[in-house]
Coordinates of C-alpha atoms and ligand atoms in Angstrom, one line a residue:
X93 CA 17.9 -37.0 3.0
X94 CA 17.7 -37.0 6.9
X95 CA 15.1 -39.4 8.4
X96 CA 16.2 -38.6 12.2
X97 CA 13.2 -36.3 13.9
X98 CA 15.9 -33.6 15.3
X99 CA 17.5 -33.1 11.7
X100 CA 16.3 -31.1 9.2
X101 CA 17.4 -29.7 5.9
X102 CA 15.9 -26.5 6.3
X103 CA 14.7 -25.2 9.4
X104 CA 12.6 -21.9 9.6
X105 CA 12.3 -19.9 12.5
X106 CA 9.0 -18.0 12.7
X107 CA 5.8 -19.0 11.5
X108 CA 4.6 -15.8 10.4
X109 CA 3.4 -14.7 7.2
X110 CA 7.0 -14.5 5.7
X111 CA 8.0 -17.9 7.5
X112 CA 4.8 -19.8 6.5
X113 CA 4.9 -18.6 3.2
X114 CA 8.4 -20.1 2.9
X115 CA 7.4 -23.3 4.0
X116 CA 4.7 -23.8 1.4
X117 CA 6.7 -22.2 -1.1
X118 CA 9.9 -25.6 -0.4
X119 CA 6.9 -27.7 0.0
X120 CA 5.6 -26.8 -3.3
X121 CA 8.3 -27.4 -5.3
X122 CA 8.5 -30.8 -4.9
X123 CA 12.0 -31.3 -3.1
X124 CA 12.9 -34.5 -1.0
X125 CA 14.5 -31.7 1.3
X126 CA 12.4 -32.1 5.4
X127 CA 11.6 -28.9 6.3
X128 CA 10.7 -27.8 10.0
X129 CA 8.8 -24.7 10.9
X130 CA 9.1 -23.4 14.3
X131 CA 6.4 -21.2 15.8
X132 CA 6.4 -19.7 19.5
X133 CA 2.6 -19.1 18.9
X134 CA -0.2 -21.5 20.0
X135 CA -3.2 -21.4 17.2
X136 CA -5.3 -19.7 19.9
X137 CA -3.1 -16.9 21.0
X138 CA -2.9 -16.0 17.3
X139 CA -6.7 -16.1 16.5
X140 CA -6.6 -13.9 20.3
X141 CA -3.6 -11.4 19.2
X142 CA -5.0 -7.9 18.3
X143 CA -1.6 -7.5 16.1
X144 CA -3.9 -10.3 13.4
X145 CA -6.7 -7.5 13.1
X146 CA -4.3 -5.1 10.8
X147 CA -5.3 -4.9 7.0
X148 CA -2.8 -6.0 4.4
X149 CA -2.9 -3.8 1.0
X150 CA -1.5 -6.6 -1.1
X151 CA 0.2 -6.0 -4.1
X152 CA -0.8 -7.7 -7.6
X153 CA 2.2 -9.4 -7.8
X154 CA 1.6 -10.4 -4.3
X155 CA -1.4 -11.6 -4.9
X156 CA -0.1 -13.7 -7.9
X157 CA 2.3 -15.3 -5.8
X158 CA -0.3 -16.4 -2.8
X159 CA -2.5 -17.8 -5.6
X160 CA 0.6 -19.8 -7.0
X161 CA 1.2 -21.1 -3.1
X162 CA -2.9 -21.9 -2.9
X163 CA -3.0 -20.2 -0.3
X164 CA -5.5 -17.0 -2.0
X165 CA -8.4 -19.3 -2.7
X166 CA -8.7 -19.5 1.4
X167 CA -8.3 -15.8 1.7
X168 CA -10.0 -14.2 -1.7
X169 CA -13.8 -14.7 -0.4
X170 CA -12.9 -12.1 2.8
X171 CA -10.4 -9.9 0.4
X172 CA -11.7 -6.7 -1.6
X173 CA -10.2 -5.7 -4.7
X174 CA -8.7 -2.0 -4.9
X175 CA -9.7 -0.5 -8.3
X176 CA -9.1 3.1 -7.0
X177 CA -6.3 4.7 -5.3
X178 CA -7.0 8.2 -4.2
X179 CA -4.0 10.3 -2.8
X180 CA -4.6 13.7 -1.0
X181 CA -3.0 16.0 0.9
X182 CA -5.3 17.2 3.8
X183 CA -6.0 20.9 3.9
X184 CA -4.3 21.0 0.7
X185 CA -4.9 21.5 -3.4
X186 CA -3.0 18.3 -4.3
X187 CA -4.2 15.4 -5.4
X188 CA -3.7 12.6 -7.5
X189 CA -6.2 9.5 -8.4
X190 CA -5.1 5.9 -9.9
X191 CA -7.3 3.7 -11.5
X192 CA -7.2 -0.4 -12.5
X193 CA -9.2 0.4 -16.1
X194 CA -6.2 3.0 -17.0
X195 CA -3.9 -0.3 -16.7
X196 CA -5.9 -2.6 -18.5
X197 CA -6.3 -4.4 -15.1
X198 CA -9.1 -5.7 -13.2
X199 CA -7.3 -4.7 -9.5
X200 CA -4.2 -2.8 -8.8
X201 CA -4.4 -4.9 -5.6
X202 CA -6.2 -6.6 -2.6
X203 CA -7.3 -5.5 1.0
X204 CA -7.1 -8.3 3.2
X205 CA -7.1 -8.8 7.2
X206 CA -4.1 -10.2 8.3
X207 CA -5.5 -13.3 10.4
X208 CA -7.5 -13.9 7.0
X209 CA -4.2 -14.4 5.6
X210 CA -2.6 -16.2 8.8
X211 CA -5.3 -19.0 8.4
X212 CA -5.4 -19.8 5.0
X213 CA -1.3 -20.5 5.4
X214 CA -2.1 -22.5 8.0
X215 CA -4.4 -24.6 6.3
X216 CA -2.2 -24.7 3.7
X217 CA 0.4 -26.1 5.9
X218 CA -1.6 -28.8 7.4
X219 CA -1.9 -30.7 3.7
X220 CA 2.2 -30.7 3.7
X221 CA 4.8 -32.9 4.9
X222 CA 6.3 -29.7 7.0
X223 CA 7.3 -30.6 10.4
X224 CA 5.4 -28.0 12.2
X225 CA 7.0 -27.2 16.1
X226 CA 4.6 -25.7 17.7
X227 CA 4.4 -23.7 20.5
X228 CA 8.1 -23.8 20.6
X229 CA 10.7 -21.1 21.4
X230 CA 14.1 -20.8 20.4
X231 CA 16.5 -20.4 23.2
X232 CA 20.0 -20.7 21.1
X233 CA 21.5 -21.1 17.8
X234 CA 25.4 -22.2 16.7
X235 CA 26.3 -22.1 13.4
X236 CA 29.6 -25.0 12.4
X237 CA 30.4 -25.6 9.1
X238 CA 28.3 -28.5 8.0
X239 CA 25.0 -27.6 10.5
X240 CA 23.1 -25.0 11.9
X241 CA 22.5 -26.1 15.7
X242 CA 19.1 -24.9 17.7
X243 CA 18.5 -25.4 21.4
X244 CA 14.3 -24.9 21.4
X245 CA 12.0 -25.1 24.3
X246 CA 8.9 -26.5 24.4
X247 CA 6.9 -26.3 27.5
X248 CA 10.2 -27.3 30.2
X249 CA 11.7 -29.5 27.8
X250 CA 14.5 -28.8 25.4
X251 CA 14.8 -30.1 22.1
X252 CA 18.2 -29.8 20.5
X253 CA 17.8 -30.0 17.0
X254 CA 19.8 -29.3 13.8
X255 CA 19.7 -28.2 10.2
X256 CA 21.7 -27.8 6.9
X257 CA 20.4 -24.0 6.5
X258 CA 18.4 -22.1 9.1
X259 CA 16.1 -19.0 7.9
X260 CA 15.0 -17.0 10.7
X261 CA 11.8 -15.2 10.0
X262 CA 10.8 -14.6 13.3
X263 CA 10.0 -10.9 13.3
X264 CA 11.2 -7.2 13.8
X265 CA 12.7 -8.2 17.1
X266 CA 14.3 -11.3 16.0
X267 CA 15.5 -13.6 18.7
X268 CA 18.0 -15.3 15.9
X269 CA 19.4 -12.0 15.5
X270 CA 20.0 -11.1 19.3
X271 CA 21.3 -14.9 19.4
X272 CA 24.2 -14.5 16.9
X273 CA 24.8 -11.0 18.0
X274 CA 24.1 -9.5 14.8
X275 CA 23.4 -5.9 14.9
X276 CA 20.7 -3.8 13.8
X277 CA 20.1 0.2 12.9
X278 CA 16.7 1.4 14.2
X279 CA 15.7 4.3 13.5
X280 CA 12.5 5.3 15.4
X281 CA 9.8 7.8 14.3
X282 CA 8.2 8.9 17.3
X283 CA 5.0 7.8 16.1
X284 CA 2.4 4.9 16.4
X285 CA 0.0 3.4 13.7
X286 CA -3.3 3.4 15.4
X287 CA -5.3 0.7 13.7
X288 CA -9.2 0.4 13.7
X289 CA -12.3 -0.8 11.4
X290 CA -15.3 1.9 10.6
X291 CA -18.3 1.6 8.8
X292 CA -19.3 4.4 6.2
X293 CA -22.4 5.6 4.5
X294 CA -21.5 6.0 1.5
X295 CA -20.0 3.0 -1.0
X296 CA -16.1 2.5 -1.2
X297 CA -16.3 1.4 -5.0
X298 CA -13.3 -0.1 -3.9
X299 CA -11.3 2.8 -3.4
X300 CA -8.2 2.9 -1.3
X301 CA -7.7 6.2 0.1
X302 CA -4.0 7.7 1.3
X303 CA -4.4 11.1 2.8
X304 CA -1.5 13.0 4.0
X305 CA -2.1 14.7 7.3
X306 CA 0.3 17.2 9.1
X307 CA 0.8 14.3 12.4
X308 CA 1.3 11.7 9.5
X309 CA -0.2 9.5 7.0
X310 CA -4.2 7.9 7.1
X311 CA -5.2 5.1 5.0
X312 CA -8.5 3.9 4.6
X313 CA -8.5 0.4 3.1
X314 CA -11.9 -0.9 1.8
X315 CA -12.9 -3.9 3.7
X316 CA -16.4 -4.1 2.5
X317 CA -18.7 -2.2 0.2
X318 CA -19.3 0.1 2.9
X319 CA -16.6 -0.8 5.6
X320 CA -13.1 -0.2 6.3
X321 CA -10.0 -0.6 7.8
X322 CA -8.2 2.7 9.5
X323 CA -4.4 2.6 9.4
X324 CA -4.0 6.2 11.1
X325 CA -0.9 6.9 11.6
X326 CA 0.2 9.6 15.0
X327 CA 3.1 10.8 17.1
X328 CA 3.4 8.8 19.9
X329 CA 1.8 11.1 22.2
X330 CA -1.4 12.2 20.0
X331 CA -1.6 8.3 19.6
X332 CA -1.7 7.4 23.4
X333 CA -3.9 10.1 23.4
X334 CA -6.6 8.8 20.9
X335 CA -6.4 5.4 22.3
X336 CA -7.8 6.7 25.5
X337 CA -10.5 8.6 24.2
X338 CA -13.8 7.4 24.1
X339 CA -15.5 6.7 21.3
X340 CA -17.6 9.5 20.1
X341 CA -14.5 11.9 20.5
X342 CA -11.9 9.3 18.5
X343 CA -14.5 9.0 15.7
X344 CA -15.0 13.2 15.6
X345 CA -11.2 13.5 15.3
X346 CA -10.8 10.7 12.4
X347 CA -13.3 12.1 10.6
X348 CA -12.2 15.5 11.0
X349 CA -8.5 14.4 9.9
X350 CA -10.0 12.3 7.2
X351 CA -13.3 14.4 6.0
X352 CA -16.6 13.4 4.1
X353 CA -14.9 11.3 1.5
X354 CA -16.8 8.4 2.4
X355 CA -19.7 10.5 3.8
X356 CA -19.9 9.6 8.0
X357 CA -17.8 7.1 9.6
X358 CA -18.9 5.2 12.9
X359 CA -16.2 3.0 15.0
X360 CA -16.3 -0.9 14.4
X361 CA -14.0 -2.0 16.2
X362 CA -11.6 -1.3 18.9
X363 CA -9.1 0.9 18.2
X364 CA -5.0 -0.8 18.8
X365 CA -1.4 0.5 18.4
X366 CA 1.4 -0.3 16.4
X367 CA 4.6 1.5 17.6
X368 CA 6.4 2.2 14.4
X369 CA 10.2 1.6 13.8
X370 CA 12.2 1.0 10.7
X371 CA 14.3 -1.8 11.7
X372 CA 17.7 -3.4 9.4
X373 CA 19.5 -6.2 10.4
X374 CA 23.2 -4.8 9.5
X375 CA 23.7 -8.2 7.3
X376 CA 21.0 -10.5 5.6
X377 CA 23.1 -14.1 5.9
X378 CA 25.3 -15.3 8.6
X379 CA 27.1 -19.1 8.6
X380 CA 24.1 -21.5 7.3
X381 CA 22.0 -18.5 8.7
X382 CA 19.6 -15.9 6.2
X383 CA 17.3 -13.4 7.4
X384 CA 13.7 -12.5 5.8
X385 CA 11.1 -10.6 6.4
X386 CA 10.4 -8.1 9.2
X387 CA 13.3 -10.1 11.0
X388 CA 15.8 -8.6 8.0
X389 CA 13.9 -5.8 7.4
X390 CA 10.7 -3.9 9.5
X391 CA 9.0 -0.7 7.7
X392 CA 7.0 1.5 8.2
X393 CA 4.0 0.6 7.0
X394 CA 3.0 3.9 5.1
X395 CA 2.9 2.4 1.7
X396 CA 1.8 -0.6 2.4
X397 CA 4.7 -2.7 1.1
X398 CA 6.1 -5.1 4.1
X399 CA 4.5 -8.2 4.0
X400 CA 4.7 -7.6 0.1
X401 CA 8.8 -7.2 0.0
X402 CA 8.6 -10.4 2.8
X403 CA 6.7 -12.6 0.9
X404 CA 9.5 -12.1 -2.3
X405 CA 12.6 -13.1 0.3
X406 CA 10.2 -15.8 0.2
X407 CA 9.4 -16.4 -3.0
X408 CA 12.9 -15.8 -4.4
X409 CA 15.0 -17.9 -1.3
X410 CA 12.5 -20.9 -2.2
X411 CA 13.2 -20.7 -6.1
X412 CA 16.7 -21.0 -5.1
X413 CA 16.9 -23.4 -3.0
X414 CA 15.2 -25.6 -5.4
X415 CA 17.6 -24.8 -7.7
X416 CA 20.6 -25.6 -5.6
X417 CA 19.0 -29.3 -4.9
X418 CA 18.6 -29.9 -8.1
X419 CA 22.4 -28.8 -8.7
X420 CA 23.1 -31.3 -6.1
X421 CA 25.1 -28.3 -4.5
X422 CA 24.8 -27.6 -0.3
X423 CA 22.3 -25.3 0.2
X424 CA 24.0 -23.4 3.2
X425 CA 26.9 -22.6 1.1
X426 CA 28.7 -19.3 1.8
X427 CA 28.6 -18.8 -1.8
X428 CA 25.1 -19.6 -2.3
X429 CA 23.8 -17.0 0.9
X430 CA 25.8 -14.5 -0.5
X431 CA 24.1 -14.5 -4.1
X432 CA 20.6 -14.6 -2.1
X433 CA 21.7 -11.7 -0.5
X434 CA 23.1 -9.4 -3.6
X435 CA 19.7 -10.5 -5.6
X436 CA 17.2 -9.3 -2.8
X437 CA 19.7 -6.4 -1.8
X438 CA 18.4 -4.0 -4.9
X439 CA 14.5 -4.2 -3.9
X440 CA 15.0 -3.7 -0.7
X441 CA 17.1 -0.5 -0.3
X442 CA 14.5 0.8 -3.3
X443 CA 11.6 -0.2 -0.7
X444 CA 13.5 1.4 2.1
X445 CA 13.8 4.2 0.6
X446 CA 11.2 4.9 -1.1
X447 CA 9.1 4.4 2.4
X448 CA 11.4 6.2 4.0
X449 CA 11.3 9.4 2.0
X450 CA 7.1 8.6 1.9
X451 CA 7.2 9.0 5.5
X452 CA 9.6 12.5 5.6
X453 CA 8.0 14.1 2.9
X454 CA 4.4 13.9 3.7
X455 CA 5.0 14.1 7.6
X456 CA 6.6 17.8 7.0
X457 CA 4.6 21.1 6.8
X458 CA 7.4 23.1 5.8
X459 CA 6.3 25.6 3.3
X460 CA 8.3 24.9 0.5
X461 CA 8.1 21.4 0.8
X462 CA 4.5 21.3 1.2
X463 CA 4.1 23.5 -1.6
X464 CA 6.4 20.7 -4.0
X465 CA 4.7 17.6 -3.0
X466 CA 1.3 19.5 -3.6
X467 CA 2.7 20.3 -6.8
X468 CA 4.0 16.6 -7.6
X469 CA 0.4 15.0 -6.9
X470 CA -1.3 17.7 -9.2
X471 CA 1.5 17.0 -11.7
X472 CA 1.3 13.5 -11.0
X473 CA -2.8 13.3 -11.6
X474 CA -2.3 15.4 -15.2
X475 CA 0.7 13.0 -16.6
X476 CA -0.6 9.6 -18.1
X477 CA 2.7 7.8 -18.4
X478 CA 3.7 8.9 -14.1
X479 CA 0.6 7.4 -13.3
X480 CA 1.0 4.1 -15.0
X481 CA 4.6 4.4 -13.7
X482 CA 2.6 4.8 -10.1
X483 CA 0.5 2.2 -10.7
X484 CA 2.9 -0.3 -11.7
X485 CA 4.9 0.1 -8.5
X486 CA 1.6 -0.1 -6.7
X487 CA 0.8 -3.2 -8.3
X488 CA 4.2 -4.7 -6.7
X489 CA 6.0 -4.7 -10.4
X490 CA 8.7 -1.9 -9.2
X491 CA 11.5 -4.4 -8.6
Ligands
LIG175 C1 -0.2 -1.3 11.3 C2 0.5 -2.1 10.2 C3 0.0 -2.1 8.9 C4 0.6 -2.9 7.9 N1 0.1 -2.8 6.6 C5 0.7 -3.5 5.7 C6 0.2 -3.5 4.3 O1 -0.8 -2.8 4.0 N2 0.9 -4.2 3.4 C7 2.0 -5.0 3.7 O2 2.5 -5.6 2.8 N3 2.5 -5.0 4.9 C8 1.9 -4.3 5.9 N4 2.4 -4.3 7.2 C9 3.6 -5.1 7.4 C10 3.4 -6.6 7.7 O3 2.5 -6.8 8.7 C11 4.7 -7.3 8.0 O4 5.6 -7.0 7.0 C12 4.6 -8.8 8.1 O5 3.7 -9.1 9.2 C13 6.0 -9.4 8.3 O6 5.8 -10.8 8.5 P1 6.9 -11.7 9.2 O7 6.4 -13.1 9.0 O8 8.2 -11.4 8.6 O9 7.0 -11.3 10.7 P2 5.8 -11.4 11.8 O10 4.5 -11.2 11.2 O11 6.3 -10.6 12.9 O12 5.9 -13.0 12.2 C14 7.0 -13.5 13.0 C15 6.6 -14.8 13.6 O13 7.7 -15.4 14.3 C16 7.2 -15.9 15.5 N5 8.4 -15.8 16.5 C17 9.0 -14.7 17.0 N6 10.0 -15.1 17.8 C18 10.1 -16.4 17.7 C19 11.0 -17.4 18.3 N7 12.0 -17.0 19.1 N8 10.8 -18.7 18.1 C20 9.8 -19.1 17.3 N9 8.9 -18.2 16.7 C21 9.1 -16.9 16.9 C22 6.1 -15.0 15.9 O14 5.2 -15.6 16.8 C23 5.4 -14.7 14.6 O15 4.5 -15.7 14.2 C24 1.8 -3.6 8.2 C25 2.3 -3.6 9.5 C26 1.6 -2.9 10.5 C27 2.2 -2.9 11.9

């Protein structure tokens, strides 16, 4: 293995959730392979970033997975279980309601806040052998056929450094991407995902709530037994709007959008927006280069499932990595991308699409169609074997 500081076996761009979550992932399982993670971030801009105060539904599965990287026992004390989902259709009859008992389960899932999460990762980090660059920025990447090359910049200096396989994880707005020229589709919906915390009067009982509205979905994620956090999601305008608004008028309008659910809601915290785009890199691998996470793939985050599809590029890119080492075969392979690429490529159109058609569906007040999906959550609440099907996929066992 390499022993000179610029050469790495891996190196992973981004030092996200997706990206850190790789890193413990390699340094977990035990491989002589030297790893570098390279984050444009100081510590202190991340603690200072607003983007860290969004909530996380995680997944079961998800949940399984941080717990298998150690990274949950940092996070679980500030996490609240979901034993409820409720699903409602504001101003209409539909309705459908999920429960962890009906699965034989003690969650379908976790609430978490996303700097939570952030920090116990990079705790995690600091008991590895991971070579963590930090603040860096990358400024160029070449791809030859034995190395990935990357020109970084730290401070005025440039570091050239190198790599059998490079992973960029570095966001929806991937600067690996733009680098290699690689294109993307965006498609964007003209709306923004305004983000806040509220307190409540009465008790969560750890109930998530989703509740279609006619400008667009509105999740309240239990935080606390009587605190939570907003995801409300607007078109652009109505969202710029909100954020101005003071704080007595914003409060009257969620809870006018959201109702008595939770009895009365008070603001308790600063309200921040989150312009939402679904983003697709038009191809996950490149030479010695792969793509995961939001800088592959950023959705909408309606159901909840982005960090939850990152963390299995993750999860599953790791496995195989290991797996190639231990082959003895050259983990930047054509071959070897390519069958990383046709494994993930099935859970993430079904993701895709399935947010996708989340977002059409319930953001429509078309007759017809509003008349269907009330139909389908009544249907939905009434048929055992749908809602176990439901629940499954909410518990991150769809794929
Ligand atoms: C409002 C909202 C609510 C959400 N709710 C949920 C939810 O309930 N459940 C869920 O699963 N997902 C949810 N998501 C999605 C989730 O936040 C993302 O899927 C997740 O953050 C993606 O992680 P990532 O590491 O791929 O990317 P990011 O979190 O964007 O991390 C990228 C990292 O790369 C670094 N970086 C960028 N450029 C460079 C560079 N050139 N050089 C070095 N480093 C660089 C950045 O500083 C950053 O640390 C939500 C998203 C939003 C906006």
């Amino acid at each position: 293995m390499n022993t000179d500081t610029n050469e790495f076996d891996v190196l992973i761009i981004g030092g996200g959730l997706v990206g850190g979550s790789l890193a413990l992932a390699l340094a977990l399982a035990h491989t002589p392979l030297r790893v570098g993670l390279v984050e444009a971030q100081t510590d202190e801009e991340r603690q200072a970033s607003s983007a860290g105060d969004r909530a996380l539904a995680l997944s079961r599965g998800t949940v399984q997975s941080l717990k298998a990287l150690g990274v949950w026992e940092g996070a679980a004390a500030e996490a609240m279980a979901i034993r409820h989902i409720h699903v409602s259709d504001r101003g209409h009859f539909g309705k459908t309601r999920l429960h962890a008992d009906d699965c034989g389960v003690d969650a379908l899932g976790h609430v978490v806040v996303a700097r939570v999460l952030e920090n116990a990762i990079q705790a995690k980090l600091g008991d590895t052998a991971i070579v963590r660059l930090c603040p860096v920025r990358t400024m160029g990447v070449k791809a030859g056929p034995e190395r990935v090359h990357a020109t970084l910049k730290q401070d005025q200096d440039q570091i050239h450094v190198s790599a059998r396989l490079l992973v960029a994880a570095d966001g929806g707005n991937s600067t690996v991407r733009t680098l290699l020229g690689i294109e993307r589709q965006i498609r964007d919906y003209g709306q923004t995902a305004v983000v806040t915390e509220v307190t409540t009067t009465k008790d969560t009982l750890n109930t998530a709530y989703e509740r279609f509205t006619p400008s667009g979905p509105l999740a309240f994620l239990p935080l606390e037994r009587r605190k939570c956090s907003v995801v409300w999601t607007l078109g652009a305008e109505a969202a710029e709007d909100a954020l101005r608004q003071g704080e007595g008028e914003f409060t009257a309008r969620l809870q006018e959008a959201f109702g008595y659910w939770l009895g009365r809601i008070a603001q308790a915290s600063r309200p921040v927006g989150f312009p939402l785009r679904l983003i697709r890199a038009d191809r996950m691998t490149d030479q010695r280069v792969v793509f995961i996470g939001n800088a592959m793939h950023q959705i909408h985050p309606v159901a909840g499932q982005g960090f939850n599809l990152g963390l299995r590029d993750a999860a599953i890119l790791a496995e195989r990595i290991a797996l190639q080492v231990q082959l003895q075969e050259d983990i930047g392979a054509p071959a070897f991308l390519e069958s990383y690429a046709l494994a993930r490529r099935r859970d993430l159109e079904r993701v895709v699409r399935f947010t996708d058609s989340l977002v059409r569906i319930f953001s429509n007040e078309f007759p017809p169609l509003v008349l269907g999906r009330n139909l389908a959550l009544t249907a939905m609440d009434r048929a055992p074997m749908m809602k176990r099907f439901l629940s499954h996929q909410a518990m991150g066992y769809g794929g």
